[in-house]
Coordinates of C-alpha atoms and ligand atoms in Angstrom, one line a residue:
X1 CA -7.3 62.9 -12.1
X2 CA -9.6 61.2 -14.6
X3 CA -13.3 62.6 -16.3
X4 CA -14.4 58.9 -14.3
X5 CA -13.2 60.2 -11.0
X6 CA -15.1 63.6 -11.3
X7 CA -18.1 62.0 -11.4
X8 CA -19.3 61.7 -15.3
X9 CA -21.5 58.5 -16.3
X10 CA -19.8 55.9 -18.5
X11 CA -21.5 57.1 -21.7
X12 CA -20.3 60.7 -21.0
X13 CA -16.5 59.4 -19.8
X14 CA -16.8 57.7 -23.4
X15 CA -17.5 60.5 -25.8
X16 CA -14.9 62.5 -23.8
X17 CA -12.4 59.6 -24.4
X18 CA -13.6 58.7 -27.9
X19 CA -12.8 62.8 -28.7
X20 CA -9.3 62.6 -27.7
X21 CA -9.2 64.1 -23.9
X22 CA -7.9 61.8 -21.2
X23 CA -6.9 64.3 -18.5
X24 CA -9.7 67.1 -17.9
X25 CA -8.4 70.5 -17.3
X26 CA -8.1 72.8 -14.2
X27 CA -11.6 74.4 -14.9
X28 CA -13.0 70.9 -15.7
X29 CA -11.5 69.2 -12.4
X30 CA -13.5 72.6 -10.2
X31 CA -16.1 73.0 -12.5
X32 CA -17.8 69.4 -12.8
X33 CA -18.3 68.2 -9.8
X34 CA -19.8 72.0 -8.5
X35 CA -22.4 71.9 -11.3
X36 CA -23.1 68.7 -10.8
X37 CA -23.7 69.1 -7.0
X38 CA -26.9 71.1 -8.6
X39 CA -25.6 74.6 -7.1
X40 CA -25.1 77.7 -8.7
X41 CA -21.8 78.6 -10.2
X42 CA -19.7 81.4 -10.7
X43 CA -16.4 80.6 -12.8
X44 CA -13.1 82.5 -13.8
X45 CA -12.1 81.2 -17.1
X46 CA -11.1 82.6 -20.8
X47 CA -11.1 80.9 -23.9
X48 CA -8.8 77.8 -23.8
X49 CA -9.1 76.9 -20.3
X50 CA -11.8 73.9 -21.6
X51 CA -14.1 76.1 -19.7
X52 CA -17.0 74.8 -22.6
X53 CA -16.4 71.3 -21.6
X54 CA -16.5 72.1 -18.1
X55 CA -20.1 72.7 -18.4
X56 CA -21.1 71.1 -21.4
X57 CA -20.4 67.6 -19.2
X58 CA -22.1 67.7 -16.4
X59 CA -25.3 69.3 -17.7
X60 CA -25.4 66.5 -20.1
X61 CA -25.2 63.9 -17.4
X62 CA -27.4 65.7 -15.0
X63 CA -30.5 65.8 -17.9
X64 CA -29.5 62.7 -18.6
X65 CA -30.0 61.4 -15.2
X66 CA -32.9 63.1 -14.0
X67 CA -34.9 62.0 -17.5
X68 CA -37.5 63.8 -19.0
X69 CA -40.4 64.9 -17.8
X70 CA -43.2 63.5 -19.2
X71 CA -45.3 65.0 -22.1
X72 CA -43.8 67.6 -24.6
X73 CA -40.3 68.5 -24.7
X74 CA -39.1 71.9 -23.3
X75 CA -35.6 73.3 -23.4
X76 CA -34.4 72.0 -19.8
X77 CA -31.1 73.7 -20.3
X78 CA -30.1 77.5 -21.9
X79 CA -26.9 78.3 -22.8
X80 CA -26.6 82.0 -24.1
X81 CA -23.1 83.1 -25.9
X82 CA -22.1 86.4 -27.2
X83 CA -21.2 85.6 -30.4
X84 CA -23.1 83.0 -33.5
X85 CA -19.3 81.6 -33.7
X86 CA -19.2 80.7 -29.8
X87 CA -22.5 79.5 -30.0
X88 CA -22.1 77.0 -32.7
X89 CA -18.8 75.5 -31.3
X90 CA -20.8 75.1 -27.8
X91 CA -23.2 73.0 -29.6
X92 CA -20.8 71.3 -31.2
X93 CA -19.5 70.6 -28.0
X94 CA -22.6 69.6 -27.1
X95 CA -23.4 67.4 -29.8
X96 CA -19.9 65.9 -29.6
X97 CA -20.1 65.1 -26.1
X98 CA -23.5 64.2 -25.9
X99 CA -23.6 61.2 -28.0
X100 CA -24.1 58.6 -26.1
X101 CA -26.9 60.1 -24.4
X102 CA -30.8 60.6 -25.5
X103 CA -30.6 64.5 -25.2
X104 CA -31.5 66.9 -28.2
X105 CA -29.8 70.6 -28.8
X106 CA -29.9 73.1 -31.4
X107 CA -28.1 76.2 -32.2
X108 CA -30.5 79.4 -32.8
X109 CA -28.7 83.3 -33.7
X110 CA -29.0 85.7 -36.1
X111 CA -28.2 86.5 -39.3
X112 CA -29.9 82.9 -41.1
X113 CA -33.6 82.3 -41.5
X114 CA -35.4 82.4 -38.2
X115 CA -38.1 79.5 -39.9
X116 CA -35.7 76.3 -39.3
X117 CA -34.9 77.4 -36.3
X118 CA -38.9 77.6 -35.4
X119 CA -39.5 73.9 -37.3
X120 CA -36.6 72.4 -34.8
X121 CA -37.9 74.1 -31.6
X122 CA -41.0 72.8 -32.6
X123 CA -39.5 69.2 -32.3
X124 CA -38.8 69.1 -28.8
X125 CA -35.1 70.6 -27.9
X126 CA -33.6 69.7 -24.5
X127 CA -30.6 72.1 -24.5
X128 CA -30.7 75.1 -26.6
X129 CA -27.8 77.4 -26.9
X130 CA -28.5 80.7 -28.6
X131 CA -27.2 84.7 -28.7
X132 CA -29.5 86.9 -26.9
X133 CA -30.5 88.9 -29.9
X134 CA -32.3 86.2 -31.7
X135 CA -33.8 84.3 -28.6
X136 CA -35.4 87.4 -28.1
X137 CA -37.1 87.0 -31.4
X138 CA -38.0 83.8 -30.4
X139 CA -39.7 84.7 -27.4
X140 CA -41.2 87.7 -29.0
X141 CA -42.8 85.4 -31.9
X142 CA -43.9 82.9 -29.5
X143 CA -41.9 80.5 -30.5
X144 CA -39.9 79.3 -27.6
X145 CA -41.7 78.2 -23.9
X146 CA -38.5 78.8 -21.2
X147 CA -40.5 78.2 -18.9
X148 CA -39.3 74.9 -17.9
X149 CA -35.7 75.7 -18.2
X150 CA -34.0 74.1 -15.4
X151 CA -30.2 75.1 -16.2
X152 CA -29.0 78.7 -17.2
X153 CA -25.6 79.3 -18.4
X154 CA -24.2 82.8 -19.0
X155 CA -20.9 81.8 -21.3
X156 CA -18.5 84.8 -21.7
X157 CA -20.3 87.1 -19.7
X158 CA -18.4 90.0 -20.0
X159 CA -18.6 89.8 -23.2
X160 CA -22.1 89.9 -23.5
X161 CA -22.0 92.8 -21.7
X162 CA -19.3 94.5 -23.1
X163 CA -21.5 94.2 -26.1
X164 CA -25.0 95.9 -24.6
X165 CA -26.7 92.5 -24.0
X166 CA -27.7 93.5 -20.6
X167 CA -31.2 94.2 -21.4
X168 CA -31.7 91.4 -23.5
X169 CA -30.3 89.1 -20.8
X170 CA -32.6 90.5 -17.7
X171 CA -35.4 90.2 -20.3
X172 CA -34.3 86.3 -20.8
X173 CA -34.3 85.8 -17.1
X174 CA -38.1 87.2 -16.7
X175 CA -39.0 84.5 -18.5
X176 CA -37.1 81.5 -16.9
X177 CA -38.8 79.9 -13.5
X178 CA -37.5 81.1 -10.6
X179 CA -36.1 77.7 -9.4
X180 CA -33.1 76.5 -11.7
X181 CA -29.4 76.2 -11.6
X182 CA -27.0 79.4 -12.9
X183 CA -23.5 79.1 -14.2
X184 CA -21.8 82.2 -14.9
X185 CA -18.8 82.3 -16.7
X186 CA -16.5 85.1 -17.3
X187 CA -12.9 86.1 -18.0
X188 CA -13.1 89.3 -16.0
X189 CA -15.1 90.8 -12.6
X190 CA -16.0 94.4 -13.1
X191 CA -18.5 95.7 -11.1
X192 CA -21.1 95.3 -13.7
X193 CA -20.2 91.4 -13.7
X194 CA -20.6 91.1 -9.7
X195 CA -23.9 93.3 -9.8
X196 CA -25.2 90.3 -12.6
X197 CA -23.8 87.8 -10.3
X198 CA -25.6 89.1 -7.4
X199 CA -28.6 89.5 -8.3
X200 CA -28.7 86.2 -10.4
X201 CA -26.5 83.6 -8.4
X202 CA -27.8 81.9 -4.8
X203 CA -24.6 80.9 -2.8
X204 CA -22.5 80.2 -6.0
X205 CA -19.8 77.7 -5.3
X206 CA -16.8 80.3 -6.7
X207 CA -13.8 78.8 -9.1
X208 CA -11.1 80.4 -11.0
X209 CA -8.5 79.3 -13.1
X210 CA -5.7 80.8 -15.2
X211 CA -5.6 80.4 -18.9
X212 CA -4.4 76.9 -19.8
X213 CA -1.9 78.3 -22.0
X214 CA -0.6 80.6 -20.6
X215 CA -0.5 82.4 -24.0
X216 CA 1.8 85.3 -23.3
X217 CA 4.3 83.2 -22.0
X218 CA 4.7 80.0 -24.7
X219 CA 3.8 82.1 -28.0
X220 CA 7.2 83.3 -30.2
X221 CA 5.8 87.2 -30.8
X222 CA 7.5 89.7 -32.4
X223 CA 7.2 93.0 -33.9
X224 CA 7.8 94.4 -37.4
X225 CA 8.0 97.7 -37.3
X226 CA 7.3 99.2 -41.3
X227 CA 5.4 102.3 -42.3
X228 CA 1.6 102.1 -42.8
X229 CA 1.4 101.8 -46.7
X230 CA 4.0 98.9 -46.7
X231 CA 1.8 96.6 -44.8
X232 CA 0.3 94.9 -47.2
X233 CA 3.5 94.4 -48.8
X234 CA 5.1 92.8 -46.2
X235 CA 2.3 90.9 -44.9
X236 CA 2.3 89.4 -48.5
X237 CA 6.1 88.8 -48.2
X238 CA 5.9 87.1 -45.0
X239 CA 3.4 84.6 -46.3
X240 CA 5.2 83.6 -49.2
X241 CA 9.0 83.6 -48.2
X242 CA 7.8 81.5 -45.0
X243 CA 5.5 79.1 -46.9
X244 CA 2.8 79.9 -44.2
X245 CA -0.1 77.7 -45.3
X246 CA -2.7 78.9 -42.2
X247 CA -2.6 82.5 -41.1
X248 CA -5.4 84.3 -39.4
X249 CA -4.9 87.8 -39.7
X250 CA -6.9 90.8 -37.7
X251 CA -7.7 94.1 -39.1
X252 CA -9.3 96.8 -36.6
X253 CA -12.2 97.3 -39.3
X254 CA -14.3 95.6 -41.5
X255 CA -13.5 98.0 -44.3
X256 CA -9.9 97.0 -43.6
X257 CA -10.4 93.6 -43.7
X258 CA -12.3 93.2 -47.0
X259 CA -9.8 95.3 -48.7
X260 CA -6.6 93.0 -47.5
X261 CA -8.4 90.2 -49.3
X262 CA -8.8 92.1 -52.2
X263 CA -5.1 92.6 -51.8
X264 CA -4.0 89.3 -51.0
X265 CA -5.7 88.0 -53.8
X266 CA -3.8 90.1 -56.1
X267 CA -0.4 88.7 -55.2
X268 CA -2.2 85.5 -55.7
X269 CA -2.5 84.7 -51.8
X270 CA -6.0 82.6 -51.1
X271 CA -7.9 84.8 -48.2
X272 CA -11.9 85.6 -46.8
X273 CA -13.1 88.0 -44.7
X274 CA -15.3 87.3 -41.5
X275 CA -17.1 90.2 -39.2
X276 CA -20.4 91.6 -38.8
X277 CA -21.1 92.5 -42.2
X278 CA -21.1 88.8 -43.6
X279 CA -23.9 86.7 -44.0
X280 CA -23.7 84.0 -41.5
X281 CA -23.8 82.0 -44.7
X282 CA -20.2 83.6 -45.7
X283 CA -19.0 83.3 -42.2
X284 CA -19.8 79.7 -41.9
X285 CA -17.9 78.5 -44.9
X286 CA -14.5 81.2 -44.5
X287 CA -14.3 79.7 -41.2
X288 CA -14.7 75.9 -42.7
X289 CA -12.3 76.1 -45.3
X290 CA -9.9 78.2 -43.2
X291 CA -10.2 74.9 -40.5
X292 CA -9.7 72.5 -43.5
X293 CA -6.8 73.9 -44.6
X294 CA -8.1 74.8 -48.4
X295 CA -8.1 78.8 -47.3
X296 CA -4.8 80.1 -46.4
X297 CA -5.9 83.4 -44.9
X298 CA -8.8 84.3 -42.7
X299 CA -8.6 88.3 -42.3
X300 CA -11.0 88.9 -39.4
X301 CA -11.9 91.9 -37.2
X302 CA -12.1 91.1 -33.1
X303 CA -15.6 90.8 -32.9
X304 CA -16.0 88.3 -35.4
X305 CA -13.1 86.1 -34.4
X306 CA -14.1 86.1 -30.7
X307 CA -14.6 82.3 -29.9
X308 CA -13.1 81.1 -33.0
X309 CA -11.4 77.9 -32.4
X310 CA -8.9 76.4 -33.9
X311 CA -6.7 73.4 -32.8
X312 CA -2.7 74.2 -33.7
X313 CA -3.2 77.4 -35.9
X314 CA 0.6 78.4 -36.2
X315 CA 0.1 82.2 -37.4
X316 CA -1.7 85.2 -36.1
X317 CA -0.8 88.6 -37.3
X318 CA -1.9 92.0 -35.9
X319 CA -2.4 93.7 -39.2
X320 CA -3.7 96.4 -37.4
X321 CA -2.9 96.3 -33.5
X322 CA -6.2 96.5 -31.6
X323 CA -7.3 99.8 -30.1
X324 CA -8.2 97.7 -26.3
X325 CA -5.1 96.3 -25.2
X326 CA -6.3 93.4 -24.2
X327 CA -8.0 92.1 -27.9
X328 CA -4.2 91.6 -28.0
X329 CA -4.0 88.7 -25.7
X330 CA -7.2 87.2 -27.1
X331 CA -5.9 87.8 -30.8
X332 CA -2.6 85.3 -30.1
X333 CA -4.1 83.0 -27.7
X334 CA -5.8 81.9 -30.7
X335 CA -2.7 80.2 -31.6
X336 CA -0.4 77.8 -29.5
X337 CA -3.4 75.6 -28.3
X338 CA -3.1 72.7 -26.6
X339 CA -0.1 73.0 -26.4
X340 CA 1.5 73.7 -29.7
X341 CA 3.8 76.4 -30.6
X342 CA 2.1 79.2 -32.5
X343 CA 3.7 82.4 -33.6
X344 CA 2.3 86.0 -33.4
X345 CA 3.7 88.8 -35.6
X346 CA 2.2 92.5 -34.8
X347 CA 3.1 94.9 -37.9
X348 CA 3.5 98.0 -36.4
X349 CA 3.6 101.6 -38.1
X350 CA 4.1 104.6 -36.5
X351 CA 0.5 105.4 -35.6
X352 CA 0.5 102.7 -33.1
X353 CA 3.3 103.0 -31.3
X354 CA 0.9 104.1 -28.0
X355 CA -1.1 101.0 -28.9
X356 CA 2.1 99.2 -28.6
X357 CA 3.0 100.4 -25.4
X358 CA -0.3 99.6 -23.9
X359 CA 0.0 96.4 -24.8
X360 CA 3.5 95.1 -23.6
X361 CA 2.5 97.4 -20.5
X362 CA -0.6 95.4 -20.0
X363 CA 1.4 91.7 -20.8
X364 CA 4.1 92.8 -18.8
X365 CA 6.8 92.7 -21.3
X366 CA 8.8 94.4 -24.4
X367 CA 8.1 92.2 -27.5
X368 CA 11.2 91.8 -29.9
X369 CA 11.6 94.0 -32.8
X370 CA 12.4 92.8 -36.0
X371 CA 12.6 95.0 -39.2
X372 CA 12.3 92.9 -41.9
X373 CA 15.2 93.7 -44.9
X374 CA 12.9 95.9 -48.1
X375 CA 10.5 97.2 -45.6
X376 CA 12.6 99.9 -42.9
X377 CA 10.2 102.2 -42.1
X378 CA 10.9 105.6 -42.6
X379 CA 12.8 107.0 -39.4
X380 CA 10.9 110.2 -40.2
X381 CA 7.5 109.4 -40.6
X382 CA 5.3 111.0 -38.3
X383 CA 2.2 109.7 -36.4
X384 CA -1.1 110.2 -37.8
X385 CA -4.9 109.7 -36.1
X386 CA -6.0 106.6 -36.3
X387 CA -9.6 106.1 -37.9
X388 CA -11.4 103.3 -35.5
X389 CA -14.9 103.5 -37.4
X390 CA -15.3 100.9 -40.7
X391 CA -15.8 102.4 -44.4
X392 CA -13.3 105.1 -43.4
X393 CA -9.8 105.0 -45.3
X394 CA -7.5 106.1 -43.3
X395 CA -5.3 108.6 -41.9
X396 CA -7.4 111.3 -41.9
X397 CA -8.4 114.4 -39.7
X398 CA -10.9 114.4 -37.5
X399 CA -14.4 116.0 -37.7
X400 CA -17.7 114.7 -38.7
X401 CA -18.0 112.6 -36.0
X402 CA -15.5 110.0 -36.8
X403 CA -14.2 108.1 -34.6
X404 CA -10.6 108.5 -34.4
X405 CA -7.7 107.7 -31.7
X406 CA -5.0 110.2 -31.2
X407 CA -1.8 109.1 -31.4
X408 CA -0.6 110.4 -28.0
X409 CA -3.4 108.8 -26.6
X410 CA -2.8 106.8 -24.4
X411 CA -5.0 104.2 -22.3
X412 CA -3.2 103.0 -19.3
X413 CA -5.4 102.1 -16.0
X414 CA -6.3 98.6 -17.9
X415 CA -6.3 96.2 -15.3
X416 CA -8.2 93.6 -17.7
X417 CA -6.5 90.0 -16.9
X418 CA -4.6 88.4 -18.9
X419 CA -2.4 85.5 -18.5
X420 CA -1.9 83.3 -15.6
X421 CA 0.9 85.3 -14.5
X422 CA -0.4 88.8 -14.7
X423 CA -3.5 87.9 -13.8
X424 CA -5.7 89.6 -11.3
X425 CA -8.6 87.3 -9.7
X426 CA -10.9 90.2 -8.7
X427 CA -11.5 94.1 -10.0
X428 CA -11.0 94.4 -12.9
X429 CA -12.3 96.8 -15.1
X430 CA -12.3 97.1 -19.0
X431 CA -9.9 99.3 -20.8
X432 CA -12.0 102.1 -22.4
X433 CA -11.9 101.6 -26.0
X434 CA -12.4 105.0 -27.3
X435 CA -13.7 103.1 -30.7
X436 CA -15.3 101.0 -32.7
X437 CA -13.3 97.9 -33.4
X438 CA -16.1 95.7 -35.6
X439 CA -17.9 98.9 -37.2
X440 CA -20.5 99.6 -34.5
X441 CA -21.2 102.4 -33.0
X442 CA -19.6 102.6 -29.2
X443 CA -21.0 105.7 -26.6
X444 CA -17.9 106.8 -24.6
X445 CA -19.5 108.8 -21.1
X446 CA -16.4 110.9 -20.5
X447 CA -13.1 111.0 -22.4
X448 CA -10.7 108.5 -19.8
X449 CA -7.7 110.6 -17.6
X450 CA -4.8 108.6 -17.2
X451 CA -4.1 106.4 -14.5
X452 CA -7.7 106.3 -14.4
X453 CA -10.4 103.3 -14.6
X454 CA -13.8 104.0 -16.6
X455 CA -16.8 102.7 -17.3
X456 CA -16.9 99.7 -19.8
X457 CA -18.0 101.1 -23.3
X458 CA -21.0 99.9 -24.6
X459 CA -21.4 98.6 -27.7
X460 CA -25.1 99.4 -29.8
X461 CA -25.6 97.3 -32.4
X462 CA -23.8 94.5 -33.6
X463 CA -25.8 92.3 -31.6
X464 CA -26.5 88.4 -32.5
X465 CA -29.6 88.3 -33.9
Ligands
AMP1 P1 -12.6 76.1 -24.4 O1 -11.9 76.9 -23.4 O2 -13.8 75.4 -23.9 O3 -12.9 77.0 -25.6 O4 -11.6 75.0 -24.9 C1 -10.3 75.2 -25.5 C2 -9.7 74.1 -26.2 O5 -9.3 73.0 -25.4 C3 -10.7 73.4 -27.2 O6 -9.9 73.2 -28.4 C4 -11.1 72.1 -26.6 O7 -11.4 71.2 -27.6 C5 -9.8 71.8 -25.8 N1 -10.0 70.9 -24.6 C6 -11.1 71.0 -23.7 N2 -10.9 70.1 -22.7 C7 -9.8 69.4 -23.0 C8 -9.1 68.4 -22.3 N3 -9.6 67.8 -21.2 N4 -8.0 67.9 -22.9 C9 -7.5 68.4 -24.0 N5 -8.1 69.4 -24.7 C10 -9.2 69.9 -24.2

C-alpha cells in the first residue's frame, strides 16, 4: 500500500515522500480514506502508531479541495491536544505536510503571551490546533469565531480527560456548528470516553490499531535495583561509564526533577528540566537542545513529556517508577521508534517494589534484574511511603494532607492497554492513581479495593492554558 493509493492528492503524496515516509502505517491505511469519505471517526491509536499523520493528511487534502469559502478566513479545521508539547508537534505536522498546499495553521496554548496568538488569528487561520485551556481564553476574549469550523478533532482523548478537560471541551463544542466532521482519537475506551463518543460522533466509521512498536516487546529493559539515596549516584555512573550522549530521564515530581539537574550538573553531566512549572519558553528550548543533541539529559515528569517525540532516542530511565502503571509503557515507548532499538533502565529502591509489580503485571512480564557492582542495595532496608505531591522531600510520614502511597499498596484491577499483545480493544478503565504525578492536585472518590476498577482520577489544574 502506498499514501497514492489511499487517496492523497499529488501535492500531499509529495510532502509525505519529500519527509521520508513511503509506506503509511496501519492507522494511516484505516484512517485516511474514512476521514476522507467526510464521516465521523472514532480511532484506537497511542503515540507512535502515526496516528497524527493519519489525520493531519486527509484534512489537509479535503480543505484543500473543497477551497475556501469566499470572504474572511475562519478556522475550517480544530484540532484540540492535551498537552502545549502535542500541540506544537501536530502543527508541525501540519506545517510539514501541508506545504504544497495554500492552507494556513497556527499553534495557540498557554503559558506564552496570548497577544501573538490574537495578531495571527487575526490573519485568517484555516486549521488551528490548540489545548482547551487557552482556546477558552480565546473564545472568552472574543478572539476566535468557530463558528465555521468544519472539522473537529479530539487528539488523545483520554488524556484530555484524564486531565479534567471535560468541561472545557463541551464548552468548545457549544460553540462549533452543528454540521461538521468529528475524529476522535484515543488510546483507551472507558466509559467516560464512549459517553463523549456518543454523544459527539454520528455513525463513526470505528478503527483500531495496536501500537506500531510494539514497545514492550522490542525495547532491552532492565532493572537496577539500589537503595533510594544511591540513585543519583548510579544514574550518574551509568551515564558516564556507558558514554550515553541522549538520555531522557523521568522523575514522579517536579521537585524531583529540578533537583537531579542540580545533581547532574555537579558531576559535570549537561541536563534541563521540563513539567508544569517551566515557562513554555524553558520548555521549548530543553526540548530543542535535548533533539539536537547539545543537551545530554532531559529530566522530565509524565505530564510534561506526554507527546514528546523523538526519532531514535536510545535511553529512558525510570528515575522514579511511575505511581499509574501504565506511564510505564508510555515512558519507554518513547524510545525504540521507528524501529530502532532503545533501552529502558527502571532504578528501583525498595519503596517501589509494589510499583514494580504492577507494572510487569500490567506488561505481562518479569523485567531482568541487574545490580550494578558499588551500588547493592541494602538487603535490609525497609520500605518507606512514598511522597506523590511536588516540593515534598521524601520519605516522610504522612499527615497534613500529603499525598503519599503506601508501600503495600497495591493497584491491581488496571486494565489500561498497552501493547499490541496485551492489548484490550474495549473496557478499559484507568488505574487509579492515588497521586499527583506532575504536582497537581488529583481528588480520589473512594480509596480503590483490590481486584477492583474505579473511577478515573481527575486532575484540577495543570491545565494548558
Ligand atoms: P505519531 O503516532 O503520530 O505520534 O507518530 C509517531 C512517529 O511515527 C513519528 O515520529 C512520525 O514522524 C512517524 N511516522 C508517522 N507516519 C509514518 C510513516 N508512514 N512512516 C514512517 N514513520 C512515520
Amino acid at each position: 500500500m502506498t499514501f497514492n493509493e489511499l487517496g492523497l492528492s499529488e501535492a500531499i503524496v509529495r510532502a509525505v515522500t519529500e519527509h521520508g515516509y513511503t509506506i503509511p502505517t496501519p492507522i494511516q491505511v484505516q484512517a485516511i480514506p474514512a476521514v476522507l469519505a467526510g464521516g465521523d471517526l472514532l480511532a484506537g491509536a497511542q503515540t507512535g502508531t502515526g496516528k497524527t499523520a493519519g489525520f493531519t493528511l486527509p484534512i489537509l487534502q479535503r480543505l484543500s479541495s473543497t477551497g475556501m469559502r469566499p470572504g474572511a478566513r475562519h478556522v475550517r479545521a480544530l484540532i484540540l491536544t492535551p498537552t502545549r508539547e502535542l500541540a506544537a508537534q501536530v502543527e508541525e505536522s501540519v506545517r510539514t505536510y501541508g506545504k504544497h498546499v495554500k492552507l494556513s495553521s497556527a499553534v495557540i496554548f498557554g503559558g506564552v503571551n496570548i497577544n501573538p496568538q490574537i495578531d495571527r488569528l487575526r490573519g485568517g487561520i484555516d486549521i488551528l490546533v490548540a489545548t482547551p485551556g487557552r482556546l477558552l481564553d480565546h473564545m472568552q476574549q472574543n478572539t476566535i469565531d468557530l463558528s465555521k469550523v468544519e472539522i473537529l478533532v479530539l487528539d488523545e482523548a483520554d488524556r484530555m480527560l484524564d486531565m479534567g478537560f471535560i468541561k472545557d471541551i463541551r464548552r468548545v463544542l457549544k460553540a462549533l456548528p452543528p454540521k461538521r466532521q468529528n475524529l476522535l482519537f484515543s488510546a483507551t475506551f472507558s466509559d467516560e470516553i464512549k459517553t463523549l463518543a456518543d454523544g459527539l460522533l454520528n455513525a463513526p466509521a470505528m478503527i483500531e490499531v495496536a501500537r506500531r512498536n510494539s514497545t514492550v516487546e522490542i525495547i532491552a529493559q532492565k532493572v537496577h535495583p539500589v537503595d533510594r539515596d544511591k540513585k543519583h549516584p548510579l544514574l550518574s555512573n551509568l551515564i558516564k561509564s556507558n558514554g550515553w550522549s541522549q538520555v531522557l530521564v523521568f522523575t514522579r515530581t517536579k521537585h524531583g526533577a529540578n533537583k537531579l539537574v542540580e545533581q547532574l550538573g555537579h558531576d559535570g553531566i549537561s541536563g534541563m528540566a521540563i513539567h508544569g512549572n517551566k515557562s513554555q519558553a524553558a520548555r521549548t528550548r530543553a526540548l530543542a537542545e535535548f533533539k539536537d543533541g547539545s543537551l545530554q539529559v532531559l529530566v522530565a515528569t509524565d505530564i510534561a513529556a506526554r507527546g514528546i517525540d523523538i526519532d531514535q532516542l536510545p535511553h529512558v530511565v525510570n528515575y522514579d517508577l511511575p505511581n499509574i502503571p501504565e506511564d510505564y509503557v508510555h515512558r519507554i515507548g518513547r524510545t525504540g521508534r521507528a524501529g530502532a532499538t532503545g533501552e529502558a533502565v527502571s532504578l528501583v529502591c525498595v519503596d517501589e517494589h509494589d510499583m514494580l509489580k504492577d507494572i510487569e503485571r500490567l506488561i505481562k512480564r518479569t523485567l531482568p534484574r541487574e545490580v550494578v557492582a558499588g551500588f547493592e542495595p541494602d538487603p535490609n532496608a525497609r520500605a518507606q511511603p512514598i511522597q506523590l505531591r511536588s516540593g515534598q522531600g521524601r520519605p516522610g510520614g504522612g499527615g497534613g494532607g500529603r499525598s503519599t502511597r503506601a508501600p503495600s499498596r497495591s493497584t491491581s484491577g488496571s486494565s489500561r492497554a498497552t501493547s499490541g499483545a496485551s492489548r484490550a480493544s474495549n473496557g478499559n478503565s484507568r488505574a487509579p492513581s492515588g497521586g499527583d504525578v506532575d504536582g497537581n492536585r488529583i481528588e480520589r472518590a473512594a480509596p480503590p479495593s483490590p481486584g477492583t476498577r474505579s473511577a478515573p482520577a481527575r486532575r484540577s489544574g495543570g491545565r494548558g492554558r
